[in-house]
XYZ file of N, CA and C in Angstrom:
354
model
N -117.639 59.115 -60.698
C -117.049 58.205 -61.256
C -116.398 57.273 -60.365
N -116.344 55.699 -60.000
C -115.613 55.165 -58.995
C -114.280 54.500 -59.462
N -113.409 54.382 -58.625
C -111.993 53.680 -59.072
C -112.138 52.052 -59.010
N -111.474 51.694 -60.183
C -111.593 50.246 -60.323
C -110.345 49.552 -60.122
N -110.201 48.765 -59.619
C -108.723 47.743 -59.718
C -108.373 47.093 -60.884
N -107.852 48.009 -61.664
C -107.745 46.927 -63.119
C -106.875 46.118 -63.453
N -106.072 46.025 -62.323
C -105.232 44.709 -62.239
C -106.152 43.467 -62.165
N -107.224 43.221 -61.587
C -107.818 42.445 -61.591
C -108.401 41.628 -62.618
N -108.659 42.485 -63.734
C -109.063 41.989 -64.565
C -108.227 41.537 -65.470
N -108.795 40.349 -66.267
C -108.029 39.670 -67.032
C -106.811 38.797 -66.398
N -107.045 38.605 -65.735
C -106.113 37.970 -64.495
C -106.761 36.463 -63.589
N -106.107 35.156 -64.106
C -106.813 33.974 -63.828
C -106.280 33.746 -62.186
N -107.049 33.358 -61.839
C -106.892 33.197 -60.171
C -107.736 31.458 -59.801
N -106.941 30.754 -59.174
C -106.971 29.461 -58.744
C -106.992 29.476 -57.150
N -108.095 28.704 -56.663
C -108.151 28.755 -55.837
C -107.034 27.981 -55.359
N -106.308 26.935 -55.190
C -104.889 26.350 -54.577
C -104.083 27.502 -54.462
N -104.060 28.347 -54.922
C -102.855 29.453 -55.050
C -103.038 30.675 -53.976
N -104.385 30.817 -53.296
C -104.785 31.455 -52.501
C -104.215 31.295 -51.089
N -104.295 32.061 -50.048
C -103.717 31.271 -48.781
C -105.123 31.119 -47.989
N -104.665 30.017 -47.406
C -106.016 29.095 -46.264
C -105.640 29.617 -44.753
N -106.817 30.106 -43.947
C -107.124 30.870 -43.420
C -107.817 29.654 -42.368
N -107.145 29.145 -41.027
C -108.184 28.681 -40.042
C -108.784 29.259 -39.429
N -109.758 28.990 -39.491
C -111.359 29.698 -39.101
C -111.283 29.164 -37.901
N -111.625 28.261 -37.552
C -111.863 27.589 -36.410
C -111.612 25.764 -36.419
N -111.398 25.264 -35.724
C -111.286 23.493 -36.038
C -112.200 23.133 -36.751
N -112.107 22.427 -37.879
C -112.503 22.033 -39.220
C -113.490 23.048 -40.278
N -112.865 23.970 -40.057
C -113.042 25.293 -41.073
C -111.996 25.339 -41.557
N -111.621 25.711 -42.767
C -110.526 26.507 -43.752
C -110.968 27.092 -44.812
N -110.423 28.576 -44.751
C -111.236 29.549 -45.576
C -110.243 30.368 -46.712
N -110.490 29.889 -47.550
C -109.523 31.090 -48.875
C -110.536 32.346 -49.266
N -109.969 33.456 -49.541
C -110.809 34.723 -49.991
C -110.787 35.371 -51.358
N -111.235 35.802 -51.775
C -111.180 36.500 -53.399
C -112.218 37.254 -53.534
N -111.390 38.626 -53.300
C -112.346 39.677 -53.549
C -111.841 40.974 -54.435
N -112.977 41.081 -55.348
C -112.804 42.535 -56.167
C -113.270 43.843 -55.366
N -113.228 44.336 -56.221
C -114.028 45.995 -55.335
C -115.370 46.015 -55.239
N -116.080 45.162 -55.805
C -117.717 44.945 -56.048
C -118.340 43.564 -55.360
N -117.015 42.442 -55.285
C -118.153 41.107 -55.193
C -116.633 40.309 -54.182
N -117.158 39.574 -53.289
C -116.740 38.947 -52.527
C -116.862 37.438 -52.456
N -115.705 36.244 -52.740
C -115.636 35.041 -52.809
C -115.378 34.071 -51.821
N -115.746 33.457 -50.547
C -115.156 32.732 -49.855
C -115.475 31.785 -49.814
N -114.287 30.841 -49.738
C -114.404 29.152 -50.339
C -113.882 28.754 -49.275
N -114.763 27.592 -48.476
C -114.592 27.009 -47.188
C -114.607 25.606 -47.537
N -113.681 24.883 -47.021
C -113.405 23.310 -46.293
C -113.757 23.149 -45.461
N -114.704 22.643 -45.124
C -115.523 22.035 -43.776
C -115.384 20.578 -43.468
N -115.484 20.270 -42.204
C -115.331 18.901 -41.851
C -116.618 18.487 -40.994
N -116.664 17.118 -41.315
C -118.610 16.798 -40.435
C -117.512 17.044 -39.448
N -118.776 17.529 -38.352
C -118.486 17.411 -36.883
C -118.015 18.420 -36.179
N -117.343 19.948 -37.418
C -116.899 21.159 -36.858
C -117.800 21.261 -35.743
N -117.265 22.989 -35.089
C -117.988 23.489 -34.405
C -119.066 24.401 -34.818
N -120.190 24.391 -34.866
C -121.026 25.461 -35.548
C -120.983 26.743 -34.921
N -121.885 27.604 -35.809
C -121.243 29.241 -35.381
C -122.666 29.945 -35.776
N -123.590 29.695 -35.287
C -124.661 30.280 -35.377
C -124.292 32.156 -35.830
N -124.616 33.169 -36.548
C -124.530 34.049 -36.749
C -125.289 34.633 -37.866
N -125.458 36.422 -37.781
C -126.228 36.874 -38.290
C -125.224 38.222 -39.447
N -125.819 38.659 -40.304
C -125.092 39.913 -41.022
C -126.205 40.837 -41.071
N -126.380 42.106 -40.369
C -127.054 42.858 -40.614
C -127.024 44.015 -41.861
N -125.910 43.286 -42.901
C -125.737 44.434 -43.936
C -125.507 44.223 -44.980
N -125.969 42.959 -45.341
C -125.839 42.512 -46.479
C -126.489 41.057 -46.461
N -127.006 40.615 -47.551
C -127.256 39.397 -48.114
C -126.250 38.449 -48.343
N -126.529 37.070 -48.239
C -125.172 35.921 -48.042
C -125.974 35.326 -49.568
N -124.850 35.094 -50.702
C -125.519 33.690 -51.416
C -124.402 32.910 -50.645
N -125.241 30.902 -50.900
C -124.426 29.851 -50.578
C -124.236 29.302 -51.601
N -123.502 28.254 -51.919
C -123.201 27.423 -52.885
C -122.336 26.395 -52.061
N -122.989 24.976 -52.121
C -122.430 23.714 -51.802
C -121.664 23.290 -53.018
N -120.478 23.466 -53.020
C -119.885 23.168 -54.487
C -119.445 21.602 -54.378
N -119.175 20.912 -52.883
C -119.003 19.342 -52.692
C -119.502 18.816 -51.419
N -119.985 17.530 -51.662
C -120.538 17.178 -50.099
C -122.226 17.459 -50.164
N -122.277 17.343 -48.909
C -123.560 17.932 -48.367
C -124.026 18.745 -46.909
N -124.809 19.223 -46.866
C -124.803 20.057 -45.538
C -126.054 20.056 -45.360
N -126.656 20.302 -44.085
C -127.594 21.269 -43.321
C -127.398 22.556 -43.262
N -128.096 23.378 -44.009
C -128.072 25.106 -44.033
C -128.846 25.527 -43.251
N -128.515 26.178 -42.383
C -130.187 26.807 -41.403
C -130.238 28.165 -41.397
N -131.416 28.253 -41.592
C -131.874 29.591 -41.760
C -133.196 30.253 -40.851
N -132.849 30.909 -39.688
C -133.677 31.071 -38.649
C -134.859 29.593 -37.969
N -133.469 28.958 -37.721
C -133.733 27.568 -37.490
C -134.811 26.296 -38.336
N -134.591 26.855 -39.443
C -135.190 25.838 -40.243
C -133.634 25.596 -41.228
N -133.588 24.002 -41.273
C -132.985 23.229 -41.587
C -133.208 23.109 -43.437
N -131.943 23.137 -44.155
C -132.061 23.426 -45.799
C -131.056 22.218 -45.825
N -131.806 21.031 -46.636
C -130.739 19.940 -46.957
C -129.909 20.410 -48.339
N -128.582 20.750 -48.442
C -128.129 21.035 -49.902
C -127.158 20.056 -50.024
N -126.996 19.593 -51.238
C -125.979 19.018 -52.128
C -125.331 19.382 -53.266
N -124.241 19.239 -53.572
C -123.652 19.516 -54.180
C -124.397 20.313 -55.385
N -123.991 21.392 -55.924
C -124.645 22.006 -56.855
C -125.837 22.804 -56.364
N -125.958 23.163 -55.374
C -127.477 23.459 -54.469
C -126.730 25.207 -54.137
N -127.805 26.339 -54.229
C -127.715 27.765 -54.104
C -128.821 27.612 -52.977
N -128.455 28.669 -52.291
C -129.206 29.439 -50.996
C -129.220 30.933 -50.609
N -130.034 31.581 -50.980
C -129.882 32.860 -50.739
C -130.388 33.659 -49.275
N -129.742 34.014 -48.190
C -129.407 34.255 -46.817
C -129.946 35.534 -46.415
N -131.124 36.168 -46.428
C -131.417 37.582 -46.340
C -130.776 38.357 -45.057
N -129.974 39.220 -45.519
C -129.654 39.990 -43.938
C -130.421 40.254 -43.152
N -129.547 39.946 -41.859
C -130.302 39.871 -40.260
C -131.119 38.199 -39.815
N -130.949 37.427 -41.224
C -131.563 36.179 -40.165
C -130.184 35.370 -39.383
N -130.725 34.512 -38.746
C -129.554 34.144 -38.230
C -129.184 32.258 -38.980
N -127.881 32.172 -39.203
C -127.725 31.546 -40.200
C -126.345 30.449 -39.622
N -125.893 29.103 -40.327
C -125.135 28.221 -40.226
C -125.347 27.226 -40.971
N -123.789 26.548 -41.284
C -123.722 25.469 -42.160
C -123.534 24.423 -41.307
N -124.111 23.071 -41.300
C -123.774 21.760 -40.581
C -123.241 21.040 -41.556
N -122.122 20.671 -42.040
C -121.535 19.581 -43.340
C -122.307 18.209 -42.655
N -122.509 17.266 -43.450
C -123.411 16.042 -43.437
C -122.909 14.645 -43.925
N -121.825 15.305 -45.280
C -121.189 14.623 -46.028
C -119.574 15.155 -46.443
N -118.695 14.554 -46.107
C -117.329 15.302 -46.503
C -116.599 14.769 -47.645
N -116.040 15.295 -49.112
C -115.789 16.704 -48.417
C -116.909 17.741 -48.468
N -117.086 18.292 -47.933
C -118.034 19.721 -47.964
C -117.465 20.678 -48.263
N -117.299 21.584 -49.739
C -117.261 23.051 -49.677
C -118.109 23.816 -49.649
N -117.956 24.929 -49.294
C -119.418 25.684 -49.222
C -118.534 27.055 -49.208
N -119.174 27.897 -50.982
C -118.729 29.053 -51.272
C -119.655 29.808 -51.102
N -119.237 30.963 -50.583
C -120.177 32.507 -49.989
C -119.326 33.779 -51.062
N -121.212 34.047 -51.613
C -120.471 35.369 -52.112
C -120.901 36.311 -51.740
N -120.616 37.585 -51.068
C -120.762 38.936 -50.610
C -120.737 40.191 -51.900
N -121.966 40.350 -51.380
C -121.915 41.935 -52.493
C -122.730 42.962 -51.176
N -121.421 44.007 -51.167
C -120.162 44.201 -51.666
C -119.637 43.212 -49.914
N -118.354 43.314 -51.045
C -117.096 42.562 -50.135
C -117.668 42.896 -48.705
N -117.323 41.755 -47.752
C -117.353 41.881 -45.968
C -115.802 42.627 -45.471
N -115.970 43.758 -44.760
C -115.332 44.640 -44.693
C -113.816 44.088 -43.515
N -114.934 42.851 -42.630
C -114.291 42.392 -41.570
C -113.502 41.174 -41.891
N -113.420 40.536 -43.714
C -112.659 39.407 -43.938
C -111.593 39.855 -44.949
N -111.701 41.263 -45.299
C -110.681 42.319 -46.174
C -109.395 42.286 -45.946
N -108.081 42.191 -46.226
C -106.926 42.094 -45.587
C -106.463 43.292 -45.209
């Protein structure tokens, strides 16, 4: 039987109340994680420094909540607008390039990324 953090249940959380981390110029991140899932809220500036990378141990579900962006997966650009989702398979090189501000990108990780946990 796994242990679960029961303090997380029935607790309302608002993005505006979570601490913001400046990841790099043009990228601000807020993170909410439970025992089983992590959600990362990114505010992205048009012209930000791009960061191609890959994750070998988990898939990444991407959601553009505001604005517009090209989301690249293995060199292929996907035009995403507010309301769009994209599943990025583990091991694929990917990155986001905002094309319309404000751009809000929300990423879902299962299991939570250990490198982003406090």
